[in-house]
Coordinates of C-alpha atoms and ligand atoms in Angstrom, one line a residue:
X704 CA 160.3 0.1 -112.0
X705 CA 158.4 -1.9 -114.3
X706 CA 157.4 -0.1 -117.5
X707 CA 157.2 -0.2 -122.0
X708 CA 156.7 3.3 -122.3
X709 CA 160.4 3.8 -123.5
X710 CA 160.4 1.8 -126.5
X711 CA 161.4 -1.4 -124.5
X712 CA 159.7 -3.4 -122.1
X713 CA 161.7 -4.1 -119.0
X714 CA 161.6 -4.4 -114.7
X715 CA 164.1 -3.0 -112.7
X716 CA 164.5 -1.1 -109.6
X717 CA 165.3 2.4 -110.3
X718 CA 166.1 4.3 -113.7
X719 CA 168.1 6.6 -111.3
X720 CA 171.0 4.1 -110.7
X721 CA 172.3 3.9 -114.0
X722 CA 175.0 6.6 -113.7
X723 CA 176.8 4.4 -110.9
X724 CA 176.4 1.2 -113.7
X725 CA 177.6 2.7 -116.0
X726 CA 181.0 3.9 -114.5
X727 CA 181.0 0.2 -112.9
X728 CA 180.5 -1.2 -115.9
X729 CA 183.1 0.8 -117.8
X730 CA 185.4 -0.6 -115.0
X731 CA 184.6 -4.1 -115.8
X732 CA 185.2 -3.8 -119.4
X733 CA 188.7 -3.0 -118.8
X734 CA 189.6 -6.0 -117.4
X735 CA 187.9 -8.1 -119.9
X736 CA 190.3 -8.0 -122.7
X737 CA 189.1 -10.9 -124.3
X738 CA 185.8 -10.2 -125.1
X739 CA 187.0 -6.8 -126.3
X740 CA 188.8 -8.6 -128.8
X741 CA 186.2 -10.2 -129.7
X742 CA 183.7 -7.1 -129.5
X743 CA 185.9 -6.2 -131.8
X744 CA 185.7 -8.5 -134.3
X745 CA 181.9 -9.0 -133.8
X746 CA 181.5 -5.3 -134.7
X747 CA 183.3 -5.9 -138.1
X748 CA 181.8 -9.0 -138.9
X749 CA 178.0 -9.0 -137.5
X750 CA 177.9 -13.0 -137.4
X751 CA 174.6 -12.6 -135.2
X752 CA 173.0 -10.5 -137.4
X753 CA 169.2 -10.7 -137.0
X754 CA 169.1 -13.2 -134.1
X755 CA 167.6 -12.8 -131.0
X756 CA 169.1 -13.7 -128.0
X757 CA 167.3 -14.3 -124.5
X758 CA 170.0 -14.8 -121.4
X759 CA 169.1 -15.7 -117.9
X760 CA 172.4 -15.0 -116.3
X761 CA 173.7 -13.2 -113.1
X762 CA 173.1 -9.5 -114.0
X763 CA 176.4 -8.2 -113.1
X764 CA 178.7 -5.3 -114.3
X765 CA 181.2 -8.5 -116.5
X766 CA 177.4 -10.1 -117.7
X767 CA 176.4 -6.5 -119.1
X768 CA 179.5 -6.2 -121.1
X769 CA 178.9 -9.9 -122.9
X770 CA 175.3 -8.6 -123.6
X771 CA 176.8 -5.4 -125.3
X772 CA 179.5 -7.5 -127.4
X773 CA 176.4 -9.8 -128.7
X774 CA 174.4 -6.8 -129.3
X775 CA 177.4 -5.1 -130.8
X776 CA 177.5 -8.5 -133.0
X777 CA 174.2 -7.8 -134.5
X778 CA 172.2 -9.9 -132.0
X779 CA 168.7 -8.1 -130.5
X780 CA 169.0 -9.3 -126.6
X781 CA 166.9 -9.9 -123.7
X782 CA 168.2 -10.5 -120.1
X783 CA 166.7 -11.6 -116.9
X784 CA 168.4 -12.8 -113.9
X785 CA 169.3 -16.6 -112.7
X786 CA 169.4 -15.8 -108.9
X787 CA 167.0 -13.6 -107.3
X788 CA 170.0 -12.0 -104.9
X789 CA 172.6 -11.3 -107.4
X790 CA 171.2 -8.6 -109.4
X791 CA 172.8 -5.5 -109.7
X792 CA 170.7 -3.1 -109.5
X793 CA 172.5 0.0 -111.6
X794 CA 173.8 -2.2 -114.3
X795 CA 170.2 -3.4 -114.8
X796 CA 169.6 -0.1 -115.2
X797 CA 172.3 1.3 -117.2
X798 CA 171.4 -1.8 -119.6
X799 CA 167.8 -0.4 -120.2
X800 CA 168.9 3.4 -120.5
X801 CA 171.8 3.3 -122.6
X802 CA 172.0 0.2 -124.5
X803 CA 168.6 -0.7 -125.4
X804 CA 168.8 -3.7 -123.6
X805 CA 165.2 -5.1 -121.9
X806 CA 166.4 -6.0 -118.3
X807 CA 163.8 -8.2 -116.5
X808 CA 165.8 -8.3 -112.7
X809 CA 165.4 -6.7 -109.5
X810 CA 168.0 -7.9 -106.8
X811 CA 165.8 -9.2 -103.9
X812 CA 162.8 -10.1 -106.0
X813 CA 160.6 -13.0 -104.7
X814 CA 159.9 -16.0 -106.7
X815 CA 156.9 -15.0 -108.1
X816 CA 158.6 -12.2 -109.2
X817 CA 161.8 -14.3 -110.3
X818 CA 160.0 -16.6 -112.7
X819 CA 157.7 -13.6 -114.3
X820 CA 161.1 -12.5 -115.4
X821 CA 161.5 -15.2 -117.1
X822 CA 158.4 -15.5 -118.9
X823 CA 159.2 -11.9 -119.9
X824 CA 163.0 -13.1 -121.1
X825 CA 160.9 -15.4 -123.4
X826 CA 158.3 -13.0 -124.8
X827 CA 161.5 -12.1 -126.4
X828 CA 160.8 -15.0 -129.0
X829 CA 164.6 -16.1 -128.6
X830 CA 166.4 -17.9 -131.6
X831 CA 169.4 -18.9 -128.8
X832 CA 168.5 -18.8 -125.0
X833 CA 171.4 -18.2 -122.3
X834 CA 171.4 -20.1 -119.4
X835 CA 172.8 -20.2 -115.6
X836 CA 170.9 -23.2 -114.5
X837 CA 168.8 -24.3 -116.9
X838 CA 166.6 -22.4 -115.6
X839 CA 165.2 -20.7 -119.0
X840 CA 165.3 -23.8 -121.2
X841 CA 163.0 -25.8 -118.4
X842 CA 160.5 -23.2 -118.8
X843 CA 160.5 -22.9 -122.7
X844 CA 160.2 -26.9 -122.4
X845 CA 157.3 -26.5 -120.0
X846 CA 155.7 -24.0 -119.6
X847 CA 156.6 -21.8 -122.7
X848 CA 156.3 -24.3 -125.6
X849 CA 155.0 -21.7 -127.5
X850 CA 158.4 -20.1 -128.2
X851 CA 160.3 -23.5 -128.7
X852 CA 159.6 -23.2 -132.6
X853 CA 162.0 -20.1 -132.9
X854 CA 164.8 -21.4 -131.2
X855 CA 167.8 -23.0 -132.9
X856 CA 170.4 -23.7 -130.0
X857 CA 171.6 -22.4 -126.4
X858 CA 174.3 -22.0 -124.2
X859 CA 174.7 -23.4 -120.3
X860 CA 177.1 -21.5 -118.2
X861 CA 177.2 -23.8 -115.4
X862 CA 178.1 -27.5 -114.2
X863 CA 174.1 -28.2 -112.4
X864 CA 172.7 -26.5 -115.6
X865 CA 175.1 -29.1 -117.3
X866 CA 173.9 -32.2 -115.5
X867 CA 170.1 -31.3 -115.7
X868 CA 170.4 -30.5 -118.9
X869 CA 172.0 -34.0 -119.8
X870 CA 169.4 -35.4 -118.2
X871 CA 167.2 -34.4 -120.4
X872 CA 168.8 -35.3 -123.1
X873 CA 169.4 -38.8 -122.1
X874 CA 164.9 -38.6 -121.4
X875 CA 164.2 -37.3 -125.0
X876 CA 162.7 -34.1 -123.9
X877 CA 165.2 -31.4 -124.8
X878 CA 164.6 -30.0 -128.0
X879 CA 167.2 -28.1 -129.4
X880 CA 171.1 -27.9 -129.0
X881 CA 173.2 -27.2 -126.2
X882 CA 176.4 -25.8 -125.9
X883 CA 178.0 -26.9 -122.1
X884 CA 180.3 -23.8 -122.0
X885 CA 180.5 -24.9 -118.7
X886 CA 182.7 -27.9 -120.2
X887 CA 185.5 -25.5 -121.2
X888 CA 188.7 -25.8 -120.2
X889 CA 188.9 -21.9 -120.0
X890 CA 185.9 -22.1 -118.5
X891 CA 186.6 -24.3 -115.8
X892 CA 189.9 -23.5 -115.0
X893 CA 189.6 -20.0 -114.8
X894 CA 186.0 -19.9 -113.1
X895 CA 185.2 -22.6 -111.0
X896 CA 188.7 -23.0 -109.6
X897 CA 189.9 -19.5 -109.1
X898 CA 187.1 -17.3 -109.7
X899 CA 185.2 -19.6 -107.2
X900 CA 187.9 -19.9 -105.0
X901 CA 188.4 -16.1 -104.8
X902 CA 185.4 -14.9 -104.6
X903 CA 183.7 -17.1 -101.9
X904 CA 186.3 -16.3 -99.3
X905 CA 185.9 -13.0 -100.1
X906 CA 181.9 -13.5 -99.8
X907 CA 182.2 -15.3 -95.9
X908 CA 184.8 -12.7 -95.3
X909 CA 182.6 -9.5 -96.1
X910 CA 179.8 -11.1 -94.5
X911 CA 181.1 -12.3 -91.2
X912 CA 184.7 -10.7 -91.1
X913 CA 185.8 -13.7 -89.3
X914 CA 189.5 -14.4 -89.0
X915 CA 190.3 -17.6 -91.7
X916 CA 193.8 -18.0 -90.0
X917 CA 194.0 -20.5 -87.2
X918 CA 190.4 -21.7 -88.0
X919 CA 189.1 -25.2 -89.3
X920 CA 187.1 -24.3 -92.6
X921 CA 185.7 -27.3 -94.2
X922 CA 185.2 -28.1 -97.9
X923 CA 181.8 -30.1 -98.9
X924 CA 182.6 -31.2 -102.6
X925 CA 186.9 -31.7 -104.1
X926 CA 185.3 -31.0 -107.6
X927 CA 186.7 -27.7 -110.1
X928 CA 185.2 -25.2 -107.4
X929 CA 186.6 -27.0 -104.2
X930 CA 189.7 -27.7 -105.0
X931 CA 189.8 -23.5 -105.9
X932 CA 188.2 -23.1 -102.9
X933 CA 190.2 -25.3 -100.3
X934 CA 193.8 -23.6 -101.8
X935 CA 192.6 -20.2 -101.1
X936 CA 191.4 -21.4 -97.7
X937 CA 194.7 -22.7 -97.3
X938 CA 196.7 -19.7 -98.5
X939 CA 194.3 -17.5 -95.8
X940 CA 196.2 -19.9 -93.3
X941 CA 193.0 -22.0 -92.5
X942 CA 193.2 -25.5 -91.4
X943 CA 191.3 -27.3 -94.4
X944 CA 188.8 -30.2 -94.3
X945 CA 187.6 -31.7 -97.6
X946 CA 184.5 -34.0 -97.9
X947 CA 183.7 -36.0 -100.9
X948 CA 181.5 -38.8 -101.9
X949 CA 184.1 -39.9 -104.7
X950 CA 186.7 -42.0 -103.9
X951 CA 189.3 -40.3 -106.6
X952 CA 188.6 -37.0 -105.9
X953 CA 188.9 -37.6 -102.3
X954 CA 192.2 -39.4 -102.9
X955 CA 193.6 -36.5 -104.4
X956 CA 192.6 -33.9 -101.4
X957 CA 194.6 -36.0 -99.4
X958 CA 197.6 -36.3 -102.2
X959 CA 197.3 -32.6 -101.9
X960 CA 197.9 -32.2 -98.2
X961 CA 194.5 -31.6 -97.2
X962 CA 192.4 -33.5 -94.0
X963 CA 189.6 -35.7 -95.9
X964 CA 186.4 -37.0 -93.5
X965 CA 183.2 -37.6 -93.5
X966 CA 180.8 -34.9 -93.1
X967 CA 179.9 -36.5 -90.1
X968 CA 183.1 -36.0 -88.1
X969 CA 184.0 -32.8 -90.1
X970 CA 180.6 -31.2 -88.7
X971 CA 182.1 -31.4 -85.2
X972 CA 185.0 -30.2 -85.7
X973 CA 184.6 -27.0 -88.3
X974 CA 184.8 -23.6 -87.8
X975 CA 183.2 -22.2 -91.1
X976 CA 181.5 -24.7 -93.4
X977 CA 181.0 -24.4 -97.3
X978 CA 179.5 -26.3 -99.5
X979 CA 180.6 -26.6 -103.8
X980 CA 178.8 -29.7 -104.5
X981 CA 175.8 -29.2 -106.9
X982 CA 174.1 -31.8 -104.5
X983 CA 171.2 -31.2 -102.0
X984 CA 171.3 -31.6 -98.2
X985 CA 174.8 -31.9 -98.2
X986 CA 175.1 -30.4 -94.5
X987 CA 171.7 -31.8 -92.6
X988 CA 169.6 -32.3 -89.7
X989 CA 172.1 -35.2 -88.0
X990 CA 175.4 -32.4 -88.7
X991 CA 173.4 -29.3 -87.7
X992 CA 173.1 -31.4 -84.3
X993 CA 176.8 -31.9 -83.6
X994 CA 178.4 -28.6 -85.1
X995 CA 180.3 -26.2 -82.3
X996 CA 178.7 -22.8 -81.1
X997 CA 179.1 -20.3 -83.6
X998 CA 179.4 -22.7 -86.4
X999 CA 179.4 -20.3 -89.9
X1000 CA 177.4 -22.0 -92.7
X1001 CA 177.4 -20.8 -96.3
X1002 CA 177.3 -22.4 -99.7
X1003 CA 178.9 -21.3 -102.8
X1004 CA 177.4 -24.5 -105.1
X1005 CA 173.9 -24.6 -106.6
X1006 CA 171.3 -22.4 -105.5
X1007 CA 170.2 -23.1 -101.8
X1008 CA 169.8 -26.6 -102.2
X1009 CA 172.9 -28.0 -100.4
X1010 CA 172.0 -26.7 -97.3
X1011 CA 168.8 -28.0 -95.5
X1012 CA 167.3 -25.1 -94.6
X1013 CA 163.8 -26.5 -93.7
X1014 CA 165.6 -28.8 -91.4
X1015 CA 167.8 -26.3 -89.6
X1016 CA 164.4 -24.3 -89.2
X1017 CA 162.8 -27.4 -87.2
X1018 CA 166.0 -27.2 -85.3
X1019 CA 166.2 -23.6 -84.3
X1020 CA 164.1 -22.3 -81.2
X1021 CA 165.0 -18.6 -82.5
X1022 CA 166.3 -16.9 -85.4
X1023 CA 167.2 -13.4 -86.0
X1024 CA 169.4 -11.4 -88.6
X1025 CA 173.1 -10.6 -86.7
X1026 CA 174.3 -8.8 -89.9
X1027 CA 173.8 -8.2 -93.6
X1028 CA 173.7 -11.9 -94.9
X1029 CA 174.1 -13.6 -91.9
X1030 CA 171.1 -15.4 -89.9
X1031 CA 171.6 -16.9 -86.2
X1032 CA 169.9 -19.6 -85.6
X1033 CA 169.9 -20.3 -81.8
X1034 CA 169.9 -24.3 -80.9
X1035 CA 167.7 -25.8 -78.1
X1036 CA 170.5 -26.1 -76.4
X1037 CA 172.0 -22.8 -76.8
X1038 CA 174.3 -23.8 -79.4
X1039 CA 174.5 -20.9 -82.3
X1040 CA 174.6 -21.4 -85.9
X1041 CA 175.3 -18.2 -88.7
X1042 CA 173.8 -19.2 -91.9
X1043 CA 175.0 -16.9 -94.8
X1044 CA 173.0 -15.4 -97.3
X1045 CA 170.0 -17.9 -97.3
X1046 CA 172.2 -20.5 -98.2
X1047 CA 172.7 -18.9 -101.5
X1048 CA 175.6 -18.5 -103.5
X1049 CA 177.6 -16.6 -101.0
X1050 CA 180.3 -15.4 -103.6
X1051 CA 176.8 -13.7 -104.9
X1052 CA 174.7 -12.5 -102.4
X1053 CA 177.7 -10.8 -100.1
X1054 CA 180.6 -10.2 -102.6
X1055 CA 180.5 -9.5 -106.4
X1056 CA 181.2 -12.7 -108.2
X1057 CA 184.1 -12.9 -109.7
X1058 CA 186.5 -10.2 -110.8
X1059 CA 185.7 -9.1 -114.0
X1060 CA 189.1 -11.4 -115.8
X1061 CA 187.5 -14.7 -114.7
X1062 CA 184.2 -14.0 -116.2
X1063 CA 186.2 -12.4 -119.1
X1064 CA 187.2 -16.4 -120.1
X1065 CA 183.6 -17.9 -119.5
X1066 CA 182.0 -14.9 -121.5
X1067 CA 184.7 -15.4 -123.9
X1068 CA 183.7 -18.9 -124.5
X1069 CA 179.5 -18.0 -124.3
X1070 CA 180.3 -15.3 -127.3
X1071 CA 182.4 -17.5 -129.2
X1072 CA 179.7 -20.5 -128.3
X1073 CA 176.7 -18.8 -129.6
X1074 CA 178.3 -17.3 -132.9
X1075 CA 179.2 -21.3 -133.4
X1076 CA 175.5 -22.2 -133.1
X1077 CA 174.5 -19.2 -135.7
X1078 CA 176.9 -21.0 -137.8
X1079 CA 176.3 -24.8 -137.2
X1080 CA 172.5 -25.1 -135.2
X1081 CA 171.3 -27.0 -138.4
X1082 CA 174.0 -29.4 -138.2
X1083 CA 173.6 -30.0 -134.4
X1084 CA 171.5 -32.8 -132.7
X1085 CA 168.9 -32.2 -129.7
X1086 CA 172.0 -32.7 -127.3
X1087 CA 174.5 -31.5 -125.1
X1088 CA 177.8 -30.5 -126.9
X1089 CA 181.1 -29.4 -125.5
X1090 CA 182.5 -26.3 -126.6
X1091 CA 184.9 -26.7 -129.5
X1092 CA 187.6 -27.5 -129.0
X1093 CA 189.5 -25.2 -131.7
X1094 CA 187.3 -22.7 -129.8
X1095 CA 188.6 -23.6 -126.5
X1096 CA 192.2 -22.7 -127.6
X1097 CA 191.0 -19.6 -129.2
X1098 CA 190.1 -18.0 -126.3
X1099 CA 193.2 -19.2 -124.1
X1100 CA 195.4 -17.7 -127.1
X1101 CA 193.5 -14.7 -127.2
X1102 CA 193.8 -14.4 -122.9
X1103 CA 197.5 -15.0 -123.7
X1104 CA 197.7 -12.2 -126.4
X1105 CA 196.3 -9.9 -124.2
X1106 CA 198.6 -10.5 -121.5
X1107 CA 201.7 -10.6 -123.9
X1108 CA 202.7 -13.5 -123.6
X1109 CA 204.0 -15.7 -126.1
X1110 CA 204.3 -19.4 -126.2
X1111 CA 206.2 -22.3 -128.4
X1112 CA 205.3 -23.8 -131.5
X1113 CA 205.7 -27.3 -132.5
X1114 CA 208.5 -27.2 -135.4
X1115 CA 207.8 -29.2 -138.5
X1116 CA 209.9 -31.9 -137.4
X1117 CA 208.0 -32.0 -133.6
X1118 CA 204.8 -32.0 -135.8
X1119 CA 205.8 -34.9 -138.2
X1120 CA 207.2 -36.8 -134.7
X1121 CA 203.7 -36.3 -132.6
X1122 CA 202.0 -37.6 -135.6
X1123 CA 203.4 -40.7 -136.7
X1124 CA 203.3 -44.1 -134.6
X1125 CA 206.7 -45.8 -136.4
X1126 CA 208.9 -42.9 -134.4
X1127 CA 208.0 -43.8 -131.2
X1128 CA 211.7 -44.3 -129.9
Ligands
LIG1131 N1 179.6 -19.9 -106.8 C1 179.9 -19.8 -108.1 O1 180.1 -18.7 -108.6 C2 180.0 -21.0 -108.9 C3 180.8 -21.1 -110.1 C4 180.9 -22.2 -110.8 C5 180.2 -23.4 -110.4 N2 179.4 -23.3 -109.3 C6 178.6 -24.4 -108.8 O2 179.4 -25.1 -107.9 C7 179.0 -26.5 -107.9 C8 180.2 -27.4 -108.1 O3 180.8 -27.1 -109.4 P1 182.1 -27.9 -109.8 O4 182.5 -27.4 -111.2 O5 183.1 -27.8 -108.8 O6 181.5 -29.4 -110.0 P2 182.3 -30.7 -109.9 O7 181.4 -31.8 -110.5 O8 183.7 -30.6 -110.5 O9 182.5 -31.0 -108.4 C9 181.5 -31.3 -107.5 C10 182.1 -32.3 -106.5 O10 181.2 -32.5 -105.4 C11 181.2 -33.9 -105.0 N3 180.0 -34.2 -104.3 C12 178.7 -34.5 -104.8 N4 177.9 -34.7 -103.7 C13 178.6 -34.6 -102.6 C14 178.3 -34.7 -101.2 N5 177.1 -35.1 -100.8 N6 179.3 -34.5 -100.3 C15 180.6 -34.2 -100.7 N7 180.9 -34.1 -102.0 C16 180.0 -34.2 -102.9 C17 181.4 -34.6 -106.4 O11 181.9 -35.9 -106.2 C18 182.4 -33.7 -107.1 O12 183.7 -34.1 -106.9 C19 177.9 -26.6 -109.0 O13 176.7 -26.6 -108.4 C20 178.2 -25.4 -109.8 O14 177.0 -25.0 -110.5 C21 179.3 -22.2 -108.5

């Protein structure tokens, strides 16, 4: 349902979906007890005042809840979607209807589609854009130059949004701020590790409802998400494999019990496969060729890059859709390989993200993030920062308030002792 006529422009599927967002919306908010602090304190303060914010995020029940908080700190929002299959369609809607919000996302929608939202995320002449994947600020730095004088500063949710983004940088052609909220260690921690790790087992399970126990499930990438990933494998009784390209990260699969290979061997021995890279073509042609019968492929990483879908295409004499989210692939020589959900985000496209207390943290840090750059844009350089420290702990002491717990403080003597080099003994 594409329309202007009520006040605002937006595109999403049906108007008559919002009741159901805005009950599951309601439900998110209660487990998001940080940003309701800092809702909260937004609503007193207004430190966004006037500023327009365009965000290119998942649009999910825990996303619709930061938009409210920034709108609730003054801030007039836009928000389209940064993966055409995790849209939800009621909360699109119950953003339009109730909150005023212009929604630019339809779950499903094809890339034409996909990238008109974005252009449309931008017509909202952004002074701080919102990014899962850099997808938004590559457009305003291409294609949408025209809306590059209005914007102070932005925020990056995400470790491949992170890297392109620094590669920009390091090229000269990024041209305003950039706070890597991704970078945060209550980001991170909370997120990629056990958001991630959560909520792609619970993605492979709802889309296959294969057994984990007893099976060999292998790990492609040991980084935050993997190593989320492979413990929750492990704790679902699943025999882990871990591949890696860095030596370190490798090293410390092994140090923590878990069977490191190459993809090589690992591909002929696995029973499900997932990938958490950020790479392309991580699983390929020559792996496709040696995997068992009934092989289950997913990827929970970047996009659908890091499997190569072209090449299992070539591969395949038939395809045909088994289940919701999972494609068979049948093999020349009758082999059978389940791809899940395109090779998209499987966490995504066959679960819900994560719960609605992970993205508390990471929504936490993007509120906190953006009312920084209100604050400090002028000051900042065309680069990529990392999220203040100061505001890092902020939202770790608020996540601990909320949970009532209390921790230490250094005493005056501790403070004098941690500070000064002559007391070393
Ligand atoms: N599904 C989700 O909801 C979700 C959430 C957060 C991040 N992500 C995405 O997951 C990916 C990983 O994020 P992260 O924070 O764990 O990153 P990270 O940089 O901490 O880890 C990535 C790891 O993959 C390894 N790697 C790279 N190429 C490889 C290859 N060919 N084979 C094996 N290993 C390889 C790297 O050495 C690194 O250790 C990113 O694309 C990120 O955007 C997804």
């Amino acid at each position: 349902m594409s329309s202007t006529t009520t006040q605002i422009p937006y595109d999403v599927k049906s108007m008559d979906l919002a009741d159901l967002g805005k009950k599951r919306l309601e439900w998110a908010n209660q487990w998001m007890k940080v940003l309701q602090l800092i809702r909260k304190e937004f609503i007193k303060n207004q430190p966004l005042k006037g500023m327009r914010i365009s965000a290119c995020l998942h649009v999910t029940s825990e996303t619709a809840n930061l938009m409210i908080a920034l709108r609730d700190g003054g801030a007039s929002v836009a928000l389209c979607a940064s993966n055409p299959l995790s849209t939800q369609d009621d909360i699109a809607a119950v953003l339009v209807r109730d909150y005023g919000i212009p929604v630019f996302a339809i779950k499903g929608e094809d890339n034409d589609t996909y990238y008109q939202h974005l252009n449309a995320a931008l017509d909202h002449r952004p002074n701080f854009t919102m990014d899962d994947g850099a997808d938004l600020v590559t457009m305003a730095l291409t294609k949408r130059t025209d809306v590059l004088d209005g914007i102070l500063g932005g925020t990056e949710e995400t470790t491949t949004g992170v890297i392109r983004l620094r590669a920009m940088a390091k090229d000269g052609v990024l041209r305003y701020p950039i706070i890597a909220v991704n970078d945060a260690d209550t980001k991170h921690l909370f997120d990629n590790r056990y958001g991630t790790g959560q909520s792609t087992i619970d993605g492979i399970i709802r889309a296959t409802n294969v057994l984990l126990a007893g099976s060999k499930f292998v790990v492609a990438g040991y980084g935050w998400c993997g190593r989320g990933l492979a413990s929750r494998a492990r704790g679902q009784g699943a025999e882990v494999i871990v591949t890696e390209i860095d030596p370190t990260r490798a090293l410390e699969a092994v140090m923590e019990g878990f069977r490191v290979m190459s993809m090589e061997e690992a591909a002929q021995l696995g029973d499900v496969f997932c990938t958490v890279t950020g790479n392309k073509n991580v699983i390929r042609k020559e792996h496709f060729e040696v995997m068992k019968d009934g092989a289950v492929v997913s990827n929970s990483g970047h996009f659908n890059v890091e499997i190569d879908i072209p090449a299992l295409e070539k591969l395949a004499v038939t395809k045909r859709t088994t289940r919701p989210y999972v494609e068979e692939y049948a093999m020349r020589d009758g082999r059978k390989i389940n791809l899940l959900g395109e090779g998209r985000l499987i966490n995504l496209a066959s679960a819900e993200g994560h719960p609605a207390s992970v993205m508390d943290m990471s929504f936490a840090d993007q509120a906190l993030s953006v009312e920084y750059l209100a604050k400090h844009a002028s000051e900042l350089e065309k680069k990529v920062y990392t999220v203040p420290e100061d505001l890092d702990k902020r939202v770790a002491k608020l996540k601990l308030e909320s949970m009532g717990i209390k921790i230490d403080r250094l005493t005056p003597e501790q403070e004098e002792y941690l500070a000064s080099w002559s007391e070393g003994t």
